[in-house]
Coordinates of C-alpha atoms in Angstrom, one line a residue:
M265 CA 130.3 16.7 125.6
G266 CA 131.7 20.3 125.2
E267 CA 131.5 22.3 122.0
P268 CA 134.6 21.9 119.8
S269 CA 137.1 24.8 119.9
W270 CA 137.1 25.2 116.1
S271 CA 133.5 26.4 116.3
L272 CA 134.7 29.7 117.9
H273 CA 136.1 30.7 114.5
L274 CA 132.7 30.0 112.8
L275 CA 130.9 31.9 115.5
S276 CA 133.2 34.8 115.1
E277 CA 132.5 34.7 111.3
L278 CA 128.8 34.5 112.0
L279 CA 128.8 37.6 114.3
S280 CA 130.9 39.6 111.9
A281 CA 128.5 38.8 109.0
F282 CA 126.0 41.1 110.8
N283 CA 126.3 44.6 109.4
L284 CA 124.3 47.1 111.4
E285 CA 124.4 49.5 108.5
D286 CA 122.8 47.0 106.3
P287 CA 119.8 45.1 107.9
G288 CA 119.6 42.9 104.7
A289 CA 122.8 41.2 106.0
L290 CA 120.6 38.7 107.9
R291 CA 120.5 36.6 104.7
N292 CA 124.4 36.6 104.6
V293 CA 124.3 35.2 108.2
I294 CA 121.8 32.5 107.2
H295 CA 124.1 31.5 104.3
R296 CA 127.0 31.2 106.8
V297 CA 125.0 28.9 109.0
G298 CA 124.2 26.7 106.0
E299 CA 127.8 26.6 104.8
A300 CA 129.0 25.7 108.3
V301 CA 127.1 22.4 108.3
D302 CA 126.7 21.8 104.6
A303 CA 122.9 22.3 104.9
D304 CA 120.3 22.3 102.1
L305 CA 117.8 24.4 104.0
V306 CA 118.1 27.2 106.7
A307 CA 115.1 29.1 107.9
L308 CA 114.2 31.6 110.7
L309 CA 110.6 31.0 111.7
A310 CA 108.1 32.9 113.8
P311 CA 104.6 31.6 114.5
G312 CA 102.7 31.7 111.2
R313 CA 105.4 33.4 109.1
L314 CA 108.9 33.1 107.6
I315 CA 111.4 35.7 108.8
D316 CA 114.0 34.7 106.2
G317 CA 115.4 31.5 104.7
I318 CA 117.3 29.8 101.9
G319 CA 116.6 26.6 100.0
L320 CA 112.8 26.7 100.3
G321 CA 110.2 26.2 97.7
E322 CA 106.6 27.1 98.3
R323 CA 105.6 23.5 99.0
D324 CA 108.6 22.8 101.3
L325 CA 107.8 26.1 103.2
A326 CA 104.2 25.1 103.7
L327 CA 105.3 21.7 105.1
L328 CA 107.9 23.3 107.3
M329 CA 105.4 25.8 108.7
A330 CA 102.8 23.1 109.4
A331 CA 105.4 21.0 111.3
S332 CA 106.9 23.9 113.3
D333 CA 104.9 23.1 116.5
Q334 CA 106.1 19.4 116.5
R335 CA 109.6 20.0 115.4
P336 CA 110.2 16.6 113.7
Q337 CA 113.7 15.5 113.1
Q338 CA 112.8 14.2 109.7
L339 CA 110.4 15.7 107.1
E340 CA 109.4 14.4 103.7
V341 CA 109.8 17.2 101.2
A342 CA 109.7 17.4 97.4
S343 CA 113.4 16.5 97.2
G344 CA 113.4 13.7 99.6
L345 CA 113.8 13.0 103.3
L346 CA 114.9 16.2 105.1
H347 CA 116.9 15.7 108.3
C348 CA 116.1 18.7 110.6
H349 CA 117.6 20.4 113.6
W350 CA 115.4 22.8 115.5
S351 CA 116.9 25.5 117.8
P352 CA 114.9 28.0 119.8
L353 CA 115.9 31.7 119.4
E354 CA 114.0 34.5 121.2
G355 CA 110.5 34.0 122.4
S356 CA 108.7 31.8 120.0
E357 CA 111.1 32.2 117.1
Q358 CA 113.3 29.3 116.0
L359 CA 116.1 28.4 113.7
V360 CA 115.6 25.2 111.6
V361 CA 118.4 23.7 109.6
G362 CA 117.8 20.8 107.2
R363 CA 120.0 18.4 105.1
L364 CA 119.0 15.7 102.6
A365 CA 122.1 13.6 102.5
Q366 CA 122.4 12.6 106.2
S367 CA 121.4 13.6 109.7
F368 CA 123.4 16.0 111.8
D369 CA 126.0 14.4 114.1
L370 CA 126.5 15.4 117.7
E371 CA 129.3 17.9 116.9
E372 CA 127.2 19.6 114.3
R373 CA 124.2 19.8 116.6
S374 CA 126.4 21.4 119.3
L375 CA 127.6 23.9 116.7
L376 CA 124.1 24.7 115.5
R377 CA 123.0 25.3 119.1
A378 CA 125.9 27.7 119.6
M379 CA 125.1 29.4 116.3
A380 CA 121.5 29.8 117.4
R381 CA 122.5 31.5 120.6
S382 CA 124.8 33.8 118.6
L383 CA 122.1 34.5 116.1
A384 CA 119.6 35.3 118.9
L385 CA 122.0 37.8 120.4
S386 CA 122.8 39.3 117.1
L387 CA 119.1 39.7 116.2
Q388 CA 118.5 41.5 119.5
V389 CA 121.2 44.0 118.7
L390 CA 120.0 44.4 115.1
R391 CA 116.4 44.9 116.1
S392 CA 117.4 47.4 118.9
V393 CA 119.5 49.4 116.4
A394 CA 116.7 49.3 113.8
A395 CA 114.1 50.4 116.4
E396 CA 116.3 53.2 117.5
R397 CA 116.8 54.4 113.9
T398 CA 113.0 54.1 113.2
A399 CA 112.3 56.2 116.3
R400 CA 114.8 58.8 115.3
R401 CA 113.4 59.0 111.8
E402 CA 109.9 59.3 113.2
A403 CA 111.0 62.0 115.6
E404 CA 112.7 63.8 112.8
E405 CA 109.6 63.5 110.7
Q406 CA 107.4 64.8 113.5
A407 CA 109.8 67.8 114.0
I408 CA 109.3 68.9 110.4
H409 CA 105.7 67.8 109.7
D410 CA 102.4 68.8 111.0
A411 CA 101.0 65.9 113.2
L412 CA 97.4 66.4 112.0
T413 CA 97.7 66.8 108.2
G414 CA 101.2 65.4 107.5
L415 CA 102.1 68.6 105.7
P416 CA 105.4 70.3 106.3
N417 CA 105.3 72.5 109.3
R418 CA 106.6 76.0 109.9
A419 CA 110.1 74.8 110.6
Q420 CA 110.3 72.8 107.3
V421 CA 108.8 75.7 105.3
L422 CA 111.4 78.0 106.7
S423 CA 114.1 75.6 105.9
H424 CA 112.8 75.3 102.4
L425 CA 112.7 79.0 101.9
E426 CA 116.2 79.5 103.3
R427 CA 117.5 76.9 100.9
L428 CA 115.9 78.8 98.0
L429 CA 117.5 82.0 99.2
L430 CA 121.0 80.4 99.6
R431 CA 120.8 78.9 96.1
G432 CA 120.1 82.3 94.6
N433 CA 116.5 81.5 93.6
A434 CA 115.0 84.1 95.9
T435 CA 114.3 86.6 93.1
A436 CA 111.8 84.1 91.7
C437 CA 110.1 83.2 95.1
S438 CA 106.6 83.8 96.4
V439 CA 104.8 82.9 99.6
L440 CA 101.0 82.5 99.7
F441 CA 99.5 82.7 103.2
I442 CA 96.1 81.0 103.3
D443 CA 93.6 81.5 106.2
L444 CA 90.2 79.8 106.2
D445 CA 87.3 82.3 106.5
Q446 CA 84.7 80.2 108.3
F447 CA 86.7 77.7 110.2
K448 CA 85.8 79.0 113.7
V449 CA 82.1 78.9 112.8
I450 CA 82.4 75.3 111.7
N451 CA 84.4 74.4 114.8
D452 CA 81.8 75.9 117.1
A453 CA 78.9 74.4 115.2
H454 CA 80.1 70.9 114.7
G455 CA 82.9 70.4 117.2
H456 CA 86.7 70.1 117.0
A457 CA 86.7 66.5 115.7
V458 CA 84.8 67.6 112.6
G459 CA 87.1 70.6 112.3
D460 CA 90.2 68.4 112.4
H461 CA 88.8 66.2 109.6
L462 CA 88.0 69.3 107.6
L463 CA 91.6 70.4 107.9
I464 CA 92.9 67.1 106.7
A465 CA 90.5 67.2 103.8
L466 CA 91.5 70.8 102.9
A467 CA 95.2 69.9 103.1
T468 CA 94.6 67.1 100.5
R469 CA 92.7 69.6 98.3
L470 CA 95.5 72.1 98.6
R471 CA 98.0 69.6 97.4
Q472 CA 95.8 68.8 94.4
L473 CA 95.4 72.5 93.5
V474 CA 99.1 73.4 93.4
E475 CA 101.9 72.3 91.0
P476 CA 104.1 69.3 92.0
D477 CA 107.1 71.6 92.7
H478 CA 105.1 73.9 95.1
L479 CA 105.6 73.3 98.8
V480 CA 102.3 73.2 100.8
G481 CA 102.7 73.6 104.6
R482 CA 100.6 74.1 107.6
L483 CA 101.5 76.7 110.3
G484 CA 98.8 75.6 112.7
G485 CA 95.1 76.2 113.3
D486 CA 93.5 77.1 110.0
E487 CA 96.6 78.7 108.5
F488 CA 98.4 77.2 105.5
L489 CA 101.3 78.2 103.3
V490 CA 102.3 77.6 99.7
V491 CA 105.9 78.3 98.5
L492 CA 106.6 78.5 94.9
A493 CA 109.6 79.4 92.8
E494 CA 107.6 82.0 90.9
A495 CA 107.5 85.8 91.1
D496 CA 105.5 86.8 88.1
P497 CA 102.4 88.7 89.4
A498 CA 100.1 87.2 86.8
A499 CA 101.1 83.6 87.5
V500 CA 100.9 84.1 91.3
E501 CA 97.5 85.8 90.9
E502 CA 96.2 83.0 88.8
L503 CA 97.3 80.4 91.4
S504 CA 95.7 82.5 94.2
Q505 CA 92.4 82.7 92.3
R506 CA 92.5 78.9 91.7
L507 CA 93.1 78.3 95.4
I508 CA 90.3 80.5 96.5
A509 CA 87.9 78.9 94.0
G510 CA 89.0 75.5 95.0
L511 CA 88.7 76.0 98.7
M512 CA 85.2 77.5 98.2
E513 CA 84.0 74.1 96.9
P514 CA 82.1 72.3 99.6
L515 CA 83.4 69.2 101.3
V516 CA 81.6 66.3 102.9
V517 CA 83.2 65.5 106.2
Q518 CA 81.8 62.8 108.5
G519 CA 78.5 63.1 106.7
K520 CA 78.3 66.9 106.9
R521 CA 78.5 69.2 103.9
L522 CA 80.8 71.9 104.9
L523 CA 81.8 75.2 103.2
S524 CA 84.8 77.2 104.4
G525 CA 86.4 79.5 101.8
A526 CA 89.8 81.3 102.3
S527 CA 91.6 84.6 102.1
V528 CA 95.1 84.7 100.6
G529 CA 98.0 87.0 101.3
I530 CA 100.9 87.1 98.8
A531 CA 104.5 88.1 99.4
T532 CA 107.3 88.0 96.7
F533 CA 111.0 88.3 97.4
A534 CA 112.6 91.7 97.7
P535 CA 116.2 92.5 98.4
G536 CA 117.0 92.1 102.1
E537 CA 114.0 89.9 102.9
T538 CA 114.6 86.8 105.0
A539 CA 112.5 83.6 105.1
E540 CA 110.8 84.8 108.3
R541 CA 110.1 88.2 106.9
L542 CA 108.5 86.7 103.7
I543 CA 106.1 84.7 105.8
D544 CA 105.3 87.8 108.0
N545 CA 104.7 89.9 104.9
A546 CA 102.3 87.3 103.4
D547 CA 100.5 87.2 106.8
M548 CA 99.9 90.9 106.7
A549 CA 98.7 90.8 103.2
M550 CA 96.3 88.0 104.2
Y551 CA 94.8 90.2 107.0
R552 CA 94.4 93.0 104.5
A553 CA 92.5 90.7 102.2
K554 CA 90.1 89.7 105.0
Q555 CA 89.6 93.4 105.8
Q556 CA 88.5 93.9 102.2
G557 CA 85.8 91.3 102.4
R558 CA 87.2 87.8 102.7
G559 CA 87.4 85.3 99.9
R560 CA 90.0 87.6 98.3
F561 CA 93.7 87.8 97.7
C562 CA 96.0 90.7 98.4
F563 CA 99.7 91.4 97.5
Y564 CA 102.0 92.7 100.2
D565 CA 103.3 96.3 100.0
V566 CA 105.7 98.1 102.3
G567 CA 102.8 100.4 103.5
M568 CA 101.3 97.4 105.3
R569 CA 104.4 97.1 107.6
L570 CA 104.3 100.9 108.3
D571 CA 100.6 100.4 109.2
A572 CA 101.5 97.5 111.4
H573 CA 104.1 99.6 113.3
R574 CA 101.6 102.4 113.6
R575 CA 98.9 100.0 114.9
A576 CA 101.4 98.5 117.5
N577 CA 102.2 102.1 118.7
L578 CA 98.5 103.0 118.9
E579 CA 97.7 99.8 120.9
A580 CA 100.3 100.7 123.4
D581 CA 99.2 104.4 123.6
L582 CA 95.4 103.9 123.7
H583 CA 95.4 102.7 127.3
L584 CA 97.4 105.8 128.3
A585 CA 95.1 108.1 126.4
I586 CA 92.0 106.8 128.1
A587 CA 93.6 107.1 131.5
N588 CA 95.2 110.5 130.9
G589 CA 92.4 112.4 129.1
G590 CA 93.7 112.0 125.6
I591 CA 90.3 111.1 124.3
A592 CA 88.2 114.2 123.9
C593 CA 84.6 115.0 122.8
H594 CA 84.2 117.0 119.6
L595 CA 80.9 118.1 118.2
Q596 CA 79.3 118.3 114.8
P597 CA 76.4 120.7 114.3
I598 CA 72.9 119.4 113.5
V599 CA 70.8 122.1 111.8
S600 CA 67.2 122.5 110.9
L601 CA 66.4 122.7 107.2
Q602 CA 64.4 125.9 107.8
P603 CA 65.4 129.3 106.6
G604 CA 68.7 130.3 108.1
R605 CA 69.5 126.7 109.0
P606 CA 69.2 127.3 112.8
L607 CA 71.4 125.2 115.0
V608 CA 69.3 122.6 117.0
G609 CA 72.0 120.3 118.4
F610 CA 75.2 118.4 118.1
E611 CA 76.4 114.9 117.6
A612 CA 79.2 114.0 120.0
L613 CA 82.2 112.5 118.3
A614 CA 85.3 111.0 119.9
R615 CA 88.7 112.4 118.9
W616 CA 92.1 111.2 120.1
H617 CA 94.8 113.8 120.5
H618 CA 97.8 111.7 119.9
P619 CA 101.3 113.3 120.7
V620 CA 102.8 111.9 117.5
Y621 CA 100.1 111.4 114.9
G622 CA 98.0 114.4 115.8
T623 CA 94.2 114.4 116.1
L624 CA 92.8 111.0 115.1
P625 CA 89.2 110.5 114.0
P626 CA 87.1 107.5 115.2
R627 CA 87.9 105.3 112.2
E628 CA 91.6 105.4 113.2
F629 CA 91.1 104.0 116.8
V630 CA 87.5 102.8 117.5
P631 CA 88.0 99.4 115.7
L632 CA 91.2 99.0 117.6
A633 CA 89.4 99.9 120.9
E634 CA 86.8 97.3 120.2
E635 CA 89.4 94.6 119.6
L636 CA 91.2 95.6 122.8
G637 CA 88.0 95.7 124.9
L638 CA 88.4 99.5 125.5
I639 CA 85.4 100.8 123.6
V640 CA 83.1 100.8 126.7
A641 CA 85.6 103.1 128.5
I642 CA 85.7 105.4 125.5
D643 CA 81.9 105.5 125.3
A644 CA 81.8 106.5 129.0
L645 CA 84.4 109.3 128.5
V646 CA 82.6 110.9 125.6
L647 CA 79.2 110.6 127.3
E648 CA 80.6 112.3 130.4
Q649 CA 82.2 115.1 128.5
A650 CA 79.3 115.7 126.1
C651 CA 76.8 115.8 129.0
G652 CA 79.1 118.2 131.0
L653 CA 79.4 120.6 128.0
M654 CA 75.7 120.5 127.1
A655 CA 74.5 120.9 130.7
G656 CA 76.6 124.1 131.0
W657 CA 75.2 125.5 127.7
I658 CA 71.7 124.7 128.8
R659 CA 72.2 126.5 132.1
S660 CA 73.5 129.5 130.2
G661 CA 70.2 129.8 128.3
H662 CA 70.3 127.3 125.4
G663 CA 67.7 124.9 126.6
D664 CA 66.5 124.1 123.1
L665 CA 69.8 122.4 122.2
H666 CA 70.0 118.6 122.2
I667 CA 73.0 116.3 121.9
S668 CA 73.3 112.7 120.6
V669 CA 76.1 110.5 121.9
H670 CA 77.0 107.3 120.0
V671 CA 77.0 104.1 122.0
S672 CA 78.8 101.0 120.7
G673 CA 77.3 97.6 120.5
R674 CA 79.2 96.4 123.5
S675 CA 78.1 99.3 125.7
F676 CA 74.5 98.9 124.5
Q677 CA 74.5 95.1 125.5
D678 CA 75.5 96.0 129.0
P679 CA 72.5 95.5 131.2
D680 CA 73.8 98.2 133.5
L681 CA 73.8 100.9 130.8
A682 CA 70.8 102.8 132.1
N683 CA 72.2 103.0 135.6
R684 CA 75.5 104.3 134.2
V685 CA 73.8 106.9 132.1
A686 CA 71.7 108.0 135.1
A687 CA 74.8 108.5 137.1
V688 CA 76.3 110.7 134.4
L689 CA 73.1 112.8 134.2
A690 CA 73.2 113.2 138.0
R691 CA 76.9 114.2 138.1
T692 CA 76.6 116.7 135.3
G693 CA 73.2 118.1 135.8
M694 CA 72.2 117.3 132.2
P695 CA 68.4 117.3 131.6
V696 CA 67.5 113.8 130.3
G697 CA 65.2 115.3 127.6
N698 CA 68.1 117.0 125.9
L699 CA 70.2 113.7 125.5
Y700 CA 69.8 111.1 122.9
L701 CA 71.8 107.8 122.6
E702 CA 72.8 107.0 119.1
I703 CA 73.2 103.4 117.8
T704 CA 73.3 101.6 114.5
E705 CA 70.3 99.6 113.4
T706 CA 72.2 96.4 113.4
V707 CA 73.2 96.9 117.1
L708 CA 69.6 97.3 118.0
I709 CA 68.6 93.9 116.7
D710 CA 71.9 92.1 117.4
D711 CA 70.6 90.3 120.5
I712 CA 66.9 91.2 120.8
N713 CA 66.5 89.7 124.3
V714 CA 69.3 91.8 125.8
T715 CA 68.2 94.7 123.7
M716 CA 64.8 94.7 125.1
Q717 CA 66.1 94.8 128.7
T718 CA 68.5 97.7 127.8
V719 CA 65.7 99.6 126.1
K720 CA 63.4 99.1 129.0
G721 CA 65.9 100.6 131.4
L722 CA 66.6 103.5 129.1
N723 CA 62.9 104.1 128.6
Q724 CA 62.2 104.2 132.3
L725 CA 65.0 106.8 132.5
G726 CA 63.2 108.9 129.9
L727 CA 65.8 108.5 127.2
S728 CA 65.1 108.2 123.5
L729 CA 67.2 106.6 120.8
V730 CA 68.8 107.9 117.5
V731 CA 69.2 105.2 114.9
D732 CA 72.4 105.9 112.8
D733 CA 73.1 104.8 109.2
F734 CA 69.5 103.9 108.6
G735 CA 69.0 102.0 105.4
T736 CA 72.2 100.0 105.5
G737 CA 70.9 97.2 107.7
Y738 CA 68.0 94.8 107.4
S739 CA 65.1 93.3 109.2
F740 CA 64.7 96.5 111.2
L741 CA 61.4 98.0 110.2
R742 CA 59.3 95.8 112.4
Y743 CA 61.1 97.1 115.5
L744 CA 60.6 100.8 114.8
R745 CA 57.4 101.0 116.7
R746 CA 58.6 98.8 119.6
F747 CA 61.5 101.0 120.7
P748 CA 61.6 104.6 121.9
I749 CA 63.2 105.9 118.7
A750 CA 63.1 109.7 118.2
I751 CA 65.4 110.2 115.3
L752 CA 66.5 108.2 112.2
K753 CA 69.7 109.3 110.5
I754 CA 69.8 108.5 106.8
D755 CA 73.2 107.1 105.8
R756 CA 75.5 109.4 103.9
S757 CA 75.8 106.9 101.1
F758 CA 72.2 107.7 100.1
V759 CA 72.6 111.4 100.6
D760 CA 75.6 111.5 98.2
G761 CA 73.3 110.6 95.3
L762 CA 70.7 113.3 95.8
G763 CA 70.2 115.2 92.6
I764 CA 72.3 112.6 90.8
D765 CA 70.9 109.1 91.5
G766 CA 67.2 108.7 91.2
E767 CA 67.3 105.5 93.2
D768 CA 68.9 107.2 96.2
E769 CA 66.4 110.0 96.0
T770 CA 63.5 107.5 96.0
L771 CA 64.9 105.7 99.0
V772 CA 65.4 108.9 101.0
K773 CA 61.9 109.9 100.2
A774 CA 60.6 106.6 101.4
V775 CA 62.5 106.8 104.7
I776 CA 61.2 110.4 105.3
G777 CA 57.6 109.2 104.6
L778 CA 58.0 106.2 106.9
A779 CA 59.3 108.3 109.7
R780 CA 56.6 110.9 109.2
A781 CA 54.0 108.2 109.6
L782 CA 55.6 107.0 112.8
G783 CA 56.3 110.5 114.3
I784 CA 60.0 110.1 114.0
V785 CA 62.4 113.0 113.0
V786 CA 64.8 112.4 110.1
V787 CA 68.4 113.7 110.0
A788 CA 70.3 113.5 106.8
K789 CA 74.0 112.8 107.3
G790 CA 77.0 113.8 105.3
V791 CA 75.5 116.8 103.5
E792 CA 78.3 118.5 101.6
T793 CA 76.7 120.5 98.8
A794 CA 74.0 123.0 98.2
L795 CA 72.4 120.6 95.7
Q796 CA 71.9 117.9 98.4
D797 CA 70.6 120.6 100.8
S798 CA 67.9 121.8 98.4
H799 CA 66.8 118.3 97.5
L800 CA 66.4 117.4 101.2
I801 CA 64.2 120.4 101.7
E802 CA 62.1 119.4 98.7
L803 CA 61.7 115.9 100.1
G804 CA 60.6 117.2 103.5
C805 CA 63.6 116.3 105.6
A806 CA 63.6 118.0 109.0
L807 CA 67.3 118.1 110.0
A808 CA 70.7 117.7 108.5
Q809 CA 74.4 117.6 109.4
G810 CA 77.6 117.5 107.4
F811 CA 80.4 119.8 106.2
H812 CA 78.0 121.9 104.3
Y813 CA 76.8 123.3 107.7
G814 CA 80.1 122.9 109.6
G815 CA 82.7 120.3 110.2
V816 CA 83.6 118.6 113.5
L817 CA 84.3 121.3 116.0
D818 CA 86.2 121.2 119.3
P819 CA 84.2 122.5 122.4
V820 CA 85.5 126.1 122.1
E821 CA 84.6 126.3 118.4
A822 CA 81.2 124.7 119.1
E823 CA 80.5 127.3 121.7
R824 CA 81.0 130.0 119.2
R825 CA 78.1 128.6 117.2
L826 CA 75.6 128.9 120.1
P827 CA 74.3 132.4 119.1
Q828 CA 72.9 130.6 115.9
V829 CA 70.6 128.5 118.1
R830 CA 66.9 129.3 117.4
P831 CA 63.9 127.1 118.3
A832 CA 62.8 125.2 115.3
L833 CA 59.4 126.0 114.0
Y834 CA 58.1 122.5 114.7
G835 CA 59.2 122.6 118.3
P836 CA 61.7 120.4 120.2
I837 CA 62.4 116.9 119.2
S838 CA 60.4 114.6 121.4
H839 CA 59.7 110.9 121.3
A840 CA 56.8 111.2 123.7
G841 CA 53.5 111.2 121.8
R842 CA 55.5 111.1 118.5
T843 CA 55.0 114.9 118.1
G844 CA 58.4 115.8 116.8
L845 CA 57.4 116.4 113.2
K846 CA 54.7 118.9 113.7
G847 CA 55.2 121.9 111.4
C848 CA 57.8 120.1 109.4
P849 CA 58.0 121.2 105.8
P850 CA 55.7 119.0 103.7
A851 CA 57.2 116.2 101.5
A852 CA 57.2 117.0 97.8
G853 CA 54.8 115.2 95.5

């Protein structure tokens, strides 16, 4: 028997009851089904659960669920005998309609089957639309949130900042750029999985440390941002200190107690700034905080951007300077602290003759060269030039002169260093006994195994070492007798206090006494006053350098000093036999 034509009207009403903008309209559809056949109960069932329904108490629902596999046409419920019609929908879902008064006739059953098919089709459409909307929402969330921590990402932070600017709140707006201080160490030691869990834990801690109206975001890696509608320096400083202190507190991550710490850069709005520029400014301030010692905060100032432009220019120009002879060897005199202060040698120092910025000292470009991997090339240039100059002066009759050339840590760790130095000596005709390689004490003990190999090669070549900035490192004394060290240079920070600071004087005296016992010559660096000079003589220091005896000279100026060369009373500096201090003025007291 075919379905009655009047059912089409009901089916049309049923389909129209679905509102794709309101998923809750499913209940309206169920009501329409019940009204169509004057039912007391209508339910949509899935295995073990109720999708939706009307006319059900808890006991009736339990009975219905228990009977869903058998699909009985009659079911005894609390209100009486329930006449049921079961219609399959999609998969294992089914529509059950019940009536207490009487059973469903053939026409009603036919109508219910048609309604079930319509309902199944409508549910497919509804679920497809809902799934699409869910996927779109998730995609939108992923586009503006960090996948690891769930924090707003850079795009959302920028959007938030831009809204602040458009609403006119920019004048009371600050950005805090947070970078973890020890995250790479933790990642390397414990692995990236632990590192990721630490970032998640730190993101939670950051949210706890800030106010509810502050936006916390993650840029990526170990970089986070905090945006706040506040420009008062005292308030921003207080928050920065709170963040640094809070992030210094250890966290237990996967059973490991981890300590990171952070540096914070702060940028507040200024006229003409954009959201991007505010973040960049805070980033620059954060790097300045790290340079000042980590675990600190720093406010942005316009000088930082000028420095950044200068650095970018220097990076581009340094490659050309190395290739085209822009790096030149200059020299600082080293004198004996005997009467007349005779010249005994020079320290070779790199200078960069920049076409725009003029002559730049090492502090302006050596750290940059180390970052760019160019420091070894600069070391090689200065060594070649220094040996060429000194070899010429020695051939002209100044055989008592020596020169010390600084070698960076990267060059010193090169196992081929001795061969490269030997090649320079051969090209320039420089006597090996007049050359000293100068290193800092921390470089010497940085990687003791590599150091021993390098020192062995240099020793076979006949080269001795100068240890610069002695007294500023640690754990070095036990190595003094193991290496061919001819000279110790006392750091200028201790020389500055001579005649003023008793502790500095005691330390300098101790170094001189230690060196005397080991047969090592001492050079005092950074001597600028007659007072320092006189105290060094009293303490028995052999040699000195600094602006009191002459500043850094170009090769032409240095050559004019050569007539001042006189053999020191204690003879030439020599590592062999530790004889270099014979005849040195006695230490006081």
